[in-house]
């Protein structure tokens, strides 16, 4: 369009470097199948879209699931199917700089530093393991002054998930001397939640974190008041045996599975909330669930939700179900107090290091967020 503002000349390329696949990967094969090569650049922005030069993007276990088509156990949330002629670019979150603005942009301008989580389902936005990506300006978060691109990309998914979980917990977090439990506290999401809770303005929250003993010092440094090492024994038993340990107003679960729930539910006070980012099936995105497994999981969630509505039930069960993109309000809510993701590894935008990053993300124990830095 004629009203479009354009970046300085020299950027009018038809192809860009991107990490992509040309067919769905069998479970466990993403590290071997992902390759970095030339793909067409995104189309020029129309309406209120912006073209973004990607400076950093993180490598999440959900990104791996997308390339295997196993998100949610393979039963919903399918991305566009990759083909040899139309490769699928991996990655959902990003931090970068606006290169071009569509004619209806009102907020952003060329050169603005931005980050976000792409809506790759409904709007089929392009992936972010690439030199450029495209989004609507209402799907993009302006980055705070001075925040490095790696930090913004690392915290984007944490802001997306933790912002939603926080809103679900707010009712239970009223009053003084409140205790919260974070399970999976050293991961890319849990580390953000620990900081959100410990840095909260107003009433002080006592934060207990569950992680491996190897990560205990890191998690204490993030603001946890108490750390429980799950490798020593079930955390529910350890906490129940703690002298003077009160009940929890909220449990934030970033691990999933029935064991976590069974350990945590008895620790909740009346009116408390168990909020999970995963659900009752452990690592559901690692494989395609059978019809029985998927139906059982859905019925289990429905049963838990209904049980939480009964007056005789002491606590409520909730699952984070937010839908991308990441909203600026949520980004501010989570990061405004200084919460950042624990970064375990930064890799350059090269095939070997990316494959290693995907392997580490797939392990479910990366020790924090893994970020690809396109400026290295």
mmCIF file of C-alpha atoms in Angstrom:
data_model
loop_
_atom_site.group_PDB
_atom_site.id
_atom_site.type_symbol
_atom_site.label_atom_id
_atom_site.label_comp_id
_atom_site.label_asym_id
_atom_site.label_seq_id
_atom_site.Cartn_x
_atom_site.Cartn_y
_atom_site.Cartn_z
ATOM 1 C CA UNK A 1 0.000 0.000 0.000
ATOM 2 C CA UNK A 2 1.100 3.574 -0.669
ATOM 3 C CA UNK A 3 0.742 4.689 2.974
ATOM 4 C CA UNK A 4 3.075 1.985 4.224
ATOM 5 C CA UNK A 5 6.177 3.107 6.082
ATOM 6 C CA UNK A 6 9.193 1.177 4.884
ATOM 7 C CA UNK A 7 12.559 0.353 6.428
ATOM 8 C CA UNK A 8 15.706 1.697 4.743
ATOM 9 C CA UNK A 9 16.440 0.127 1.368
ATOM 10 C CA UNK A 10 18.648 -2.936 1.234
ATOM 11 C CA UNK A 11 16.144 -5.112 3.102
ATOM 12 C CA UNK A 12 13.981 -5.977 0.094
ATOM 13 C CA UNK A 13 14.929 -9.656 -0.037
ATOM 14 C CA UNK A 14 12.732 -12.448 -1.327
ATOM 15 C CA UNK A 15 14.175 -15.146 0.954
ATOM 16 C CA UNK A 16 15.413 -15.366 4.530
ATOM 17 C CA UNK A 17 17.144 -17.889 6.759
ATOM 18 C CA UNK A 18 14.706 -19.987 8.818
ATOM 19 C CA UNK A 19 14.623 -23.221 10.829
ATOM 20 C CA UNK A 20 11.944 -25.347 9.201
ATOM 21 C CA UNK A 21 10.526 -28.784 8.416
ATOM 22 C CA UNK A 22 8.920 -29.975 5.175
ATOM 23 C CA UNK A 23 6.720 -32.671 6.762
ATOM 24 C CA UNK A 24 5.466 -33.503 10.252
ATOM 25 C CA UNK A 25 8.225 -35.138 12.277
ATOM 26 C CA UNK A 26 7.723 -38.548 13.884
ATOM 27 C CA UNK A 27 7.826 -38.305 17.685
ATOM 28 C CA UNK A 28 11.407 -37.812 18.857
ATOM 29 C CA UNK A 29 12.850 -36.966 15.423
ATOM 30 C CA UNK A 30 12.590 -33.144 15.446
ATOM 31 C CA UNK A 31 16.302 -32.676 16.365
ATOM 32 C CA UNK A 32 17.280 -34.748 13.306
ATOM 33 C CA UNK A 33 14.699 -33.326 10.878
ATOM 34 C CA UNK A 34 14.846 -29.584 11.628
ATOM 35 C CA UNK A 35 17.083 -27.723 9.194
ATOM 36 C CA UNK A 36 18.120 -24.127 8.615
ATOM 37 C CA UNK A 37 17.854 -22.870 5.049
ATOM 38 C CA UNK A 38 16.226 -20.282 2.817
ATOM 39 C CA UNK A 39 12.449 -19.830 2.799
ATOM 40 C CA UNK A 40 10.344 -16.990 1.328
ATOM 41 C CA UNK A 41 10.129 -13.866 3.499
ATOM 42 C CA UNK A 42 6.688 -13.131 5.002
ATOM 43 C CA UNK A 43 4.381 -11.051 2.771
ATOM 44 C CA UNK A 44 4.423 -7.268 3.125
ATOM 45 C CA UNK A 45 2.248 -6.097 6.034
ATOM 46 C CA UNK A 46 -1.346 -5.106 5.210
ATOM 47 C CA UNK A 47 -3.897 -3.270 7.378
ATOM 48 C CA UNK A 48 -2.449 -3.078 10.924
ATOM 49 C CA UNK A 49 0.225 -5.746 10.469
ATOM 50 C CA UNK A 50 3.917 -5.269 11.209
ATOM 51 C CA UNK A 51 6.917 -7.054 9.731
ATOM 52 C CA UNK A 52 9.435 -7.840 12.479
ATOM 53 C CA UNK A 53 13.163 -8.487 12.264
ATOM 54 C CA UNK A 54 13.616 -11.322 14.796
ATOM 55 C CA UNK A 55 16.588 -10.869 17.148
ATOM 56 C CA UNK A 56 15.879 -13.737 19.595
ATOM 57 C CA UNK A 57 13.427 -16.623 19.926
ATOM 58 C CA UNK A 58 13.154 -19.339 22.531
ATOM 59 C CA UNK A 59 13.103 -23.105 22.062
ATOM 60 C CA UNK A 60 10.245 -24.626 24.072
ATOM 61 C CA UNK A 61 8.944 -28.155 24.474
ATOM 62 C CA UNK A 62 5.674 -26.893 22.912
ATOM 63 C CA UNK A 63 7.587 -25.838 19.787
ATOM 64 C CA UNK A 64 8.816 -29.421 19.477
ATOM 65 C CA UNK A 65 5.239 -30.706 19.891
ATOM 66 C CA UNK A 66 4.038 -28.395 17.108
ATOM 67 C CA UNK A 67 6.549 -29.869 14.668
ATOM 68 C CA UNK A 68 5.444 -33.407 15.666
ATOM 69 C CA UNK A 69 1.744 -32.402 15.484
ATOM 70 C CA UNK A 70 1.306 -33.686 19.063
ATOM 71 C CA UNK A 71 0.076 -30.490 20.805
ATOM 72 C CA UNK A 72 -2.555 -31.509 23.368
ATOM 73 C CA UNK A 73 -1.830 -35.153 22.611
ATOM 74 C CA UNK A 74 -2.440 -34.550 18.894
ATOM 75 C CA UNK A 75 -6.183 -33.996 19.297
ATOM 76 C CA UNK A 76 -6.558 -30.286 18.704
ATOM 77 C CA UNK A 77 -4.514 -27.168 17.866
ATOM 78 C CA UNK A 78 -2.973 -28.375 14.609
ATOM 79 C CA UNK A 79 -0.692 -25.932 12.824
ATOM 80 C CA UNK A 80 -0.622 -25.646 9.027
ATOM 81 C CA UNK A 81 0.721 -28.890 7.550
ATOM 82 C CA UNK A 82 4.247 -28.515 6.134
ATOM 83 C CA UNK A 83 5.099 -29.547 2.567
ATOM 84 C CA UNK A 84 8.264 -29.543 0.470
ATOM 85 C CA UNK A 85 6.933 -26.540 -1.470
ATOM 86 C CA UNK A 86 5.655 -24.735 1.637
ATOM 87 C CA UNK A 87 7.940 -25.452 4.599
ATOM 88 C CA UNK A 88 6.742 -24.879 8.168
ATOM 89 C CA UNK A 89 8.929 -22.542 10.232
ATOM 90 C CA UNK A 90 9.254 -23.476 13.918
ATOM 91 C CA UNK A 91 9.046 -21.214 16.957
ATOM 92 C CA UNK A 92 6.217 -19.251 18.586
ATOM 93 C CA UNK A 93 7.765 -16.472 20.642
ATOM 94 C CA UNK A 94 10.169 -13.736 19.641
ATOM 95 C CA UNK A 95 11.797 -10.415 20.398
ATOM 96 C CA UNK A 96 12.905 -8.056 17.659
ATOM 97 C CA UNK A 97 12.533 -4.771 15.823
ATOM 98 C CA UNK A 98 9.716 -3.494 13.586
ATOM 99 C CA UNK A 99 10.918 -3.402 9.945
ATOM 100 C CA UNK A 100 7.715 -2.290 8.184
ATOM 101 C CA UNK A 101 4.241 -1.146 9.226
ATOM 102 C CA UNK A 102 0.963 -1.662 7.383
ATOM 103 C CA UNK A 103 -1.087 1.433 6.430
ATOM 104 C CA UNK A 104 -3.504 1.127 9.394
ATOM 105 C CA UNK A 105 -0.883 0.913 12.167
ATOM 106 C CA UNK A 106 -1.640 3.383 14.961
ATOM 107 C CA UNK A 107 0.703 2.300 17.788
ATOM 108 C CA UNK A 108 3.959 0.944 16.399
ATOM 109 C CA UNK A 109 6.522 2.495 14.077
ATOM 110 C CA UNK A 110 9.608 1.277 12.225
ATOM 111 C CA UNK A 111 12.476 0.716 14.667
ATOM 112 C CA UNK A 112 10.291 -0.090 17.708
ATOM 113 C CA UNK A 113 11.594 -2.936 19.901
ATOM 114 C CA UNK A 114 8.835 -5.531 20.365
ATOM 115 C CA UNK A 115 8.203 -9.081 21.567
ATOM 116 C CA UNK A 116 5.310 -11.523 21.580
ATOM 117 C CA UNK A 117 3.824 -14.997 21.228
ATOM 118 C CA UNK A 118 2.432 -15.778 17.795
ATOM 119 C CA UNK A 119 -1.122 -16.937 17.058
ATOM 120 C CA UNK A 120 -0.087 -19.776 14.789
ATOM 121 C CA UNK A 121 -3.498 -21.491 14.843
ATOM 122 C CA UNK A 122 -6.422 -19.146 14.181
ATOM 123 C CA UNK A 123 -4.436 -16.510 12.288
ATOM 124 C CA UNK A 124 -1.729 -18.898 11.069
ATOM 125 C CA UNK A 125 0.987 -16.355 11.799
ATOM 126 C CA UNK A 126 4.459 -17.406 10.593
ATOM 127 C CA UNK A 127 6.952 -19.075 12.930
ATOM 128 C CA UNK A 128 9.719 -17.204 14.714
ATOM 129 C CA UNK A 129 12.844 -19.336 14.228
ATOM 130 C CA UNK A 130 13.556 -17.062 11.286
ATOM 131 C CA UNK A 131 15.085 -13.724 10.387
ATOM 132 C CA UNK A 132 11.625 -12.165 9.986
ATOM 133 C CA UNK A 133 8.057 -12.749 11.162
ATOM 134 C CA UNK A 134 4.697 -11.002 10.738
ATOM 135 C CA UNK A 135 1.979 -10.097 13.268
ATOM 136 C CA UNK A 136 -0.858 -7.647 13.842
ATOM 137 C CA UNK A 137 0.221 -4.651 15.929
ATOM 138 C CA UNK A 138 -2.472 -5.614 18.462
ATOM 139 C CA UNK A 139 -0.695 -8.996 18.836
ATOM 140 C CA UNK A 140 2.648 -7.394 19.719
ATOM 141 C CA UNK A 141 4.068 -6.113 23.029
ATOM 142 C CA UNK A 142 6.340 -3.062 23.126
ATOM 143 C CA UNK A 143 9.537 -3.960 25.009
ATOM 144 C CA UNK A 144 10.624 -1.972 28.055
ATOM 145 C CA UNK A 145 13.618 0.331 27.608
ATOM 146 C CA UNK A 146 16.848 -1.488 28.366
ATOM 147 C CA UNK A 147 15.458 -5.057 28.289
ATOM 148 C CA UNK A 148 17.781 -7.250 26.170
ATOM 149 C CA UNK A 149 16.196 -9.179 23.281
ATOM 150 C CA UNK A 150 17.271 -12.527 24.788
ATOM 151 C CA UNK A 151 15.507 -11.687 28.080
ATOM 152 C CA UNK A 152 12.329 -10.578 26.299
ATOM 153 C CA UNK A 153 12.169 -13.726 24.149
ATOM 154 C CA UNK A 154 12.882 -15.872 27.219
ATOM 155 C CA UNK A 155 10.094 -14.352 29.328
ATOM 156 C CA UNK A 156 7.404 -14.028 26.616
ATOM 157 C CA UNK A 157 5.935 -17.523 27.080
ATOM 158 C CA UNK A 158 6.250 -17.179 30.862
ATOM 159 C CA UNK A 159 4.298 -13.917 30.745
ATOM 160 C CA UNK A 160 1.665 -15.554 28.529
ATOM 161 C CA UNK A 161 1.078 -18.559 30.820
ATOM 162 C CA UNK A 162 1.808 -17.018 34.247
ATOM 163 C CA UNK A 163 -0.358 -13.968 33.552
ATOM 164 C CA UNK A 164 -3.314 -16.277 32.939
ATOM 165 C CA UNK A 165 -2.575 -18.430 36.014
ATOM 166 C CA UNK A 166 -2.178 -15.357 38.228
ATOM 167 C CA UNK A 167 -5.627 -14.074 37.193
ATOM 168 C CA UNK A 168 -7.135 -17.477 38.033
ATOM 169 C CA UNK A 169 -5.484 -17.389 41.481
ATOM 170 C CA UNK A 170 -6.306 -13.802 42.463
ATOM 171 C CA UNK A 171 -9.498 -14.678 44.366
ATOM 172 C CA UNK A 172 -7.584 -17.113 46.572
ATOM 173 C CA UNK A 173 -4.752 -14.648 47.221
ATOM 174 C CA UNK A 174 -6.627 -12.161 49.386
ATOM 175 C CA UNK A 175 -5.582 -11.674 53.007
ATOM 176 C CA UNK A 176 -2.430 -11.730 55.102
ATOM 177 C CA UNK A 177 0.172 -14.463 55.737
ATOM 178 C CA UNK A 178 -0.619 -16.281 52.512
ATOM 179 C CA UNK A 179 1.476 -19.206 51.310
ATOM 180 C CA UNK A 180 1.910 -20.294 47.680
ATOM 181 C CA UNK A 181 3.494 -23.437 46.262
ATOM 182 C CA UNK A 182 5.214 -23.521 42.850
ATOM 183 C CA UNK A 183 5.873 -27.012 41.427
ATOM 184 C CA UNK A 184 8.499 -27.079 38.673
ATOM 185 C CA UNK A 185 10.011 -23.850 39.974
ATOM 186 C CA UNK A 186 13.318 -23.930 38.083
ATOM 187 C CA UNK A 187 11.825 -24.229 34.586
ATOM 188 C CA UNK A 188 11.221 -21.483 32.048
ATOM 189 C CA UNK A 189 7.661 -20.922 33.337
ATOM 190 C CA UNK A 190 7.985 -21.798 37.029
ATOM 191 C CA UNK A 191 10.965 -19.465 37.470
ATOM 192 C CA UNK A 192 8.817 -16.564 36.230
ATOM 193 C CA UNK A 193 5.982 -17.437 38.630
ATOM 194 C CA UNK A 194 8.348 -17.607 41.644
ATOM 195 C CA UNK A 195 9.511 -14.063 40.899
ATOM 196 C CA UNK A 196 5.998 -12.769 40.215
ATOM 197 C CA UNK A 197 4.823 -14.021 43.599
ATOM 198 C CA UNK A 198 7.897 -12.929 45.546
ATOM 199 C CA UNK A 199 8.046 -9.461 43.956
ATOM 200 C CA UNK A 200 4.322 -8.758 44.330
ATOM 201 C CA UNK A 201 3.510 -5.344 45.765
ATOM 202 C CA UNK A 202 1.308 -5.172 48.846
ATOM 203 C CA UNK A 203 0.757 -8.222 51.054
ATOM 204 C CA UNK A 204 3.851 -10.421 51.238
ATOM 205 C CA UNK A 205 3.359 -13.935 49.911
ATOM 206 C CA UNK A 206 5.387 -16.808 51.338
ATOM 207 C CA UNK A 207 6.656 -18.804 48.336
ATOM 208 C CA UNK A 208 7.582 -22.491 48.601
ATOM 209 C CA UNK A 209 9.245 -23.942 45.510
ATOM 210 C CA UNK A 210 9.522 -27.571 44.411
ATOM 211 C CA UNK A 211 12.514 -28.370 42.180
ATOM 212 C CA UNK A 212 15.593 -30.613 42.136
ATOM 213 C CA UNK A 213 18.250 -30.033 44.778
ATOM 214 C CA UNK A 214 20.689 -29.077 42.008
ATOM 215 C CA UNK A 215 18.579 -25.997 41.216
ATOM 216 C CA UNK A 216 17.699 -25.041 44.814
ATOM 217 C CA UNK A 217 20.176 -22.152 45.085
ATOM 218 C CA UNK A 218 19.057 -20.663 41.756
ATOM 219 C CA UNK A 219 15.414 -20.774 42.842
ATOM 220 C CA UNK A 220 16.183 -19.233 46.249
ATOM 221 C CA UNK A 221 17.962 -16.414 44.411
ATOM 222 C CA UNK A 222 14.752 -15.815 42.418
ATOM 223 C CA UNK A 223 12.871 -15.143 45.670
ATOM 224 C CA UNK A 224 11.617 -18.494 46.998
ATOM 225 C CA UNK A 225 11.351 -18.526 50.815
ATOM 226 C CA UNK A 226 11.597 -22.308 51.029
ATOM 227 C CA UNK A 227 12.740 -24.981 48.564
ATOM 228 C CA UNK A 228 11.676 -28.640 48.565
ATOM 229 C CA UNK A 229 13.840 -31.159 46.675
ATOM 230 C CA UNK A 230 11.491 -33.596 44.911
ATOM 231 C CA UNK A 231 14.327 -36.114 44.419
ATOM 232 C CA UNK A 232 14.439 -36.750 48.200
ATOM 233 C CA UNK A 233 10.836 -38.003 48.273
ATOM 234 C CA UNK A 234 7.236 -36.934 47.492
ATOM 235 C CA UNK A 235 6.965 -33.197 48.172
ATOM 236 C CA UNK A 236 3.512 -33.648 49.738
ATOM 237 C CA UNK A 237 4.943 -35.883 52.469
ATOM 238 C CA UNK A 238 7.907 -33.563 53.042
ATOM 239 C CA UNK A 239 5.678 -30.499 53.450
ATOM 240 C CA UNK A 240 3.056 -32.290 55.564
ATOM 241 C CA UNK A 241 5.849 -33.252 57.967
ATOM 242 C CA UNK A 242 7.256 -29.701 58.210
ATOM 243 C CA UNK A 243 6.687 -28.339 61.725
ATOM 244 C CA UNK A 244 4.595 -25.157 61.655
ATOM 245 C CA UNK A 245 4.024 -25.450 57.898
ATOM 246 C CA UNK A 246 0.659 -23.888 57.149
ATOM 247 C CA UNK A 247 -1.706 -24.724 54.316
ATOM 248 C CA UNK A 248 -1.351 -23.103 50.900
ATOM 249 C CA UNK A 249 -3.715 -20.552 49.355
ATOM 250 C CA UNK A 250 -2.610 -21.521 45.842
ATOM 251 C CA UNK A 251 -0.570 -24.203 44.113
ATOM 252 C CA UNK A 252 0.899 -23.410 40.678
ATOM 253 C CA UNK A 253 1.777 -26.619 38.826
ATOM 254 C CA UNK A 254 4.188 -26.485 35.868
ATOM 255 C CA UNK A 255 4.903 -30.236 35.792
ATOM 256 C CA UNK A 256 1.497 -31.887 35.353
ATOM 257 C CA UNK A 257 0.365 -35.435 35.996
ATOM 258 C CA UNK A 258 -1.719 -37.032 38.729
ATOM 259 C CA UNK A 259 1.183 -37.421 41.187
ATOM 260 C CA UNK A 260 1.651 -33.662 41.501
ATOM 261 C CA UNK A 261 -2.062 -33.178 42.059
ATOM 262 C CA UNK A 262 -2.239 -36.003 44.637
ATOM 263 C CA UNK A 263 0.692 -34.476 46.544
ATOM 264 C CA UNK A 264 -0.584 -30.905 46.358
ATOM 265 C CA UNK A 265 -4.349 -31.067 46.923
ATOM 266 C CA UNK A 266 -4.156 -32.097 50.634
ATOM 267 C CA UNK A 267 -1.828 -29.124 51.239
ATOM 268 C CA UNK A 268 -4.432 -26.565 50.105
ATOM 269 C CA UNK A 269 -6.449 -24.606 52.626
ATOM 270 C CA UNK A 270 -10.217 -24.276 52.314
ATOM 271 C CA UNK A 271 -10.973 -21.975 49.370
ATOM 272 C CA UNK A 272 -7.498 -22.606 47.937
ATOM 273 C CA UNK A 273 -6.789 -23.125 44.249
ATOM 274 C CA UNK A 274 -4.790 -25.756 42.395
ATOM 275 C CA UNK A 275 -3.860 -24.191 39.047
ATOM 276 C CA UNK A 276 -1.993 -26.261 36.481
ATOM 277 C CA UNK A 277 -0.315 -25.231 33.236
ATOM 278 C CA UNK A 278 -0.329 -28.853 32.048
ATOM 279 C CA UNK A 279 -3.248 -30.949 33.338
ATOM 280 C CA UNK A 280 -3.663 -34.474 34.708
ATOM 281 C CA UNK A 281 -1.713 -36.202 31.903
ATOM 282 C CA UNK A 282 2.074 -36.008 32.303
ATOM 283 C CA UNK A 283 3.812 -34.561 29.202
ATOM 284 C CA UNK A 284 0.720 -34.896 26.953
ATOM 285 C CA UNK A 285 2.551 -33.220 24.059
ATOM 286 C CA UNK A 286 5.190 -35.969 23.826
ATOM 287 C CA UNK A 287 3.010 -38.345 21.794
ATOM 288 C CA UNK A 288 -0.383 -38.800 20.169
ATOM 289 C CA UNK A 289 -2.815 -39.894 22.880
ATOM 290 C CA UNK A 290 -5.231 -42.746 22.161
ATOM 291 C CA UNK A 291 -8.933 -41.919 21.937
ATOM 292 C CA UNK A 292 -9.461 -43.441 25.387
ATOM 293 C CA UNK A 293 -6.593 -41.464 26.930
ATOM 294 C CA UNK A 294 -7.776 -38.188 25.426
ATOM 295 C CA UNK A 295 -11.425 -38.733 26.399
ATOM 296 C CA UNK A 296 -10.378 -39.810 29.893
ATOM 297 C CA UNK A 297 -8.267 -36.683 30.330
ATOM 298 C CA UNK A 298 -11.102 -34.408 29.150
ATOM 299 C CA UNK A 299 -13.659 -36.122 31.401
ATOM 300 C CA UNK A 300 -11.184 -35.870 34.275
ATOM 301 C CA UNK A 301 -10.838 -32.114 33.750
ATOM 302 C CA UNK A 302 -14.613 -31.685 33.571
ATOM 303 C CA UNK A 303 -15.087 -33.747 36.735
ATOM 304 C CA UNK A 304 -12.482 -31.717 38.597
ATOM 305 C CA UNK A 305 -14.107 -28.453 37.500
ATOM 306 C CA UNK A 306 -17.576 -29.609 38.580
ATOM 307 C CA UNK A 307 -16.284 -30.949 41.894
ATOM 308 C CA UNK A 308 -14.742 -27.544 42.597
ATOM 309 C CA UNK A 309 -18.207 -25.962 42.323
ATOM 310 C CA UNK A 310 -19.677 -28.089 45.122
ATOM 311 C CA UNK A 311 -20.056 -26.308 48.480
ATOM 312 C CA UNK A 312 -18.532 -29.293 50.318
ATOM 313 C CA UNK A 313 -15.305 -29.133 48.278
ATOM 314 C CA UNK A 314 -12.519 -27.326 50.082
ATOM 315 C CA UNK A 315 -10.427 -26.294 47.068
ATOM 316 C CA UNK A 316 -10.843 -25.583 43.363
ATOM 317 C CA UNK A 317 -9.004 -27.085 40.357
ATOM 318 C CA UNK A 318 -8.185 -24.850 37.395
ATOM 319 C CA UNK A 319 -6.139 -25.189 34.221
ATOM 320 C CA UNK A 320 -4.418 -22.397 32.290
ATOM 321 C CA UNK A 321 -6.277 -22.169 28.982
ATOM 322 C CA UNK A 322 -5.219 -18.848 27.518
ATOM 323 C CA UNK A 323 -5.003 -18.425 23.771
ATOM 324 C CA UNK A 324 -2.262 -16.508 21.935
ATOM 325 C CA UNK A 325 -1.213 -13.825 21.238
ATOM 326 C CA UNK A 326 0.490 -12.471 24.376
ATOM 327 C CA UNK A 327 -1.346 -9.290 25.404
ATOM 328 C CA UNK A 328 0.677 -6.196 26.422
ATOM 329 C CA UNK A 329 -1.307 -6.027 29.696
ATOM 330 C CA UNK A 330 -0.212 -9.559 30.639
ATOM 331 C CA UNK A 331 3.383 -8.828 29.644
ATOM 332 C CA UNK A 332 3.343 -5.759 31.893
ATOM 333 C CA UNK A 333 1.537 -7.613 34.710
ATOM 334 C CA UNK A 334 4.229 -10.297 34.793
ATOM 335 C CA UNK A 335 7.404 -8.360 33.961
ATOM 336 C CA UNK A 336 6.531 -4.970 35.491
ATOM 337 C CA UNK A 337 7.737 -6.041 38.937
ATOM 338 C CA UNK A 338 11.002 -7.328 37.496
ATOM 339 C CA UNK A 339 10.136 -11.001 36.822
ATOM 340 C CA UNK A 340 12.356 -12.573 34.155
ATOM 341 C CA UNK A 341 12.806 -16.149 32.955
ATOM 342 C CA UNK A 342 15.731 -18.199 34.185
ATOM 343 C CA UNK A 343 17.851 -18.653 31.038
ATOM 344 C CA UNK A 344 19.655 -22.002 30.952
ATOM 345 C CA UNK A 345 21.250 -21.795 27.516
ATOM 346 C CA UNK A 346 21.720 -19.285 24.689
ATOM 347 C CA UNK A 347 22.560 -20.719 21.256
ATOM 348 C CA UNK A 348 23.443 -19.099 17.915
ATOM 349 C CA UNK A 349 21.118 -19.383 14.893
ATOM 350 C CA UNK A 350 22.917 -22.409 13.449
ATOM 351 C CA UNK A 351 21.735 -25.931 12.696
ATOM 352 C CA UNK A 352 23.996 -27.891 15.088
ATOM 353 C CA UNK A 353 23.358 -25.712 18.159
ATOM 354 C CA UNK A 354 19.612 -25.525 17.359
ATOM 355 C CA UNK A 355 19.369 -29.319 17.154
ATOM 356 C CA UNK A 356 21.107 -29.592 20.527
ATOM 357 C CA UNK A 357 18.715 -26.967 21.944
ATOM 358 C CA UNK A 358 15.698 -28.941 20.678
ATOM 359 C CA UNK A 359 17.080 -32.124 22.301
ATOM 360 C CA UNK A 360 17.520 -30.310 25.598
ATOM 361 C CA UNK A 361 14.040 -28.744 25.466
ATOM 362 C CA UNK A 362 12.540 -32.187 24.732
ATOM 363 C CA UNK A 363 14.129 -33.600 27.897
ATOM 364 C CA UNK A 364 11.627 -31.667 30.099
ATOM 365 C CA UNK A 365 14.566 -30.751 32.361
ATOM 366 C CA UNK A 366 16.351 -27.952 30.506
ATOM 367 C CA UNK A 367 17.023 -26.073 33.773
ATOM 368 C CA UNK A 368 15.350 -22.910 32.485
ATOM 369 C CA UNK A 369 14.598 -21.277 29.169
ATOM 370 C CA UNK A 370 16.633 -22.006 26.031
ATOM 371 C CA UNK A 371 16.996 -19.014 23.707
ATOM 372 C CA UNK A 372 18.279 -18.724 20.158
ATOM 373 C CA UNK A 373 20.120 -15.417 19.706
ATOM 374 C CA UNK A 374 20.059 -14.332 16.045
ATOM 375 C CA UNK A 375 22.606 -11.598 16.762
ATOM 376 C CA UNK A 376 25.364 -14.038 17.812
#
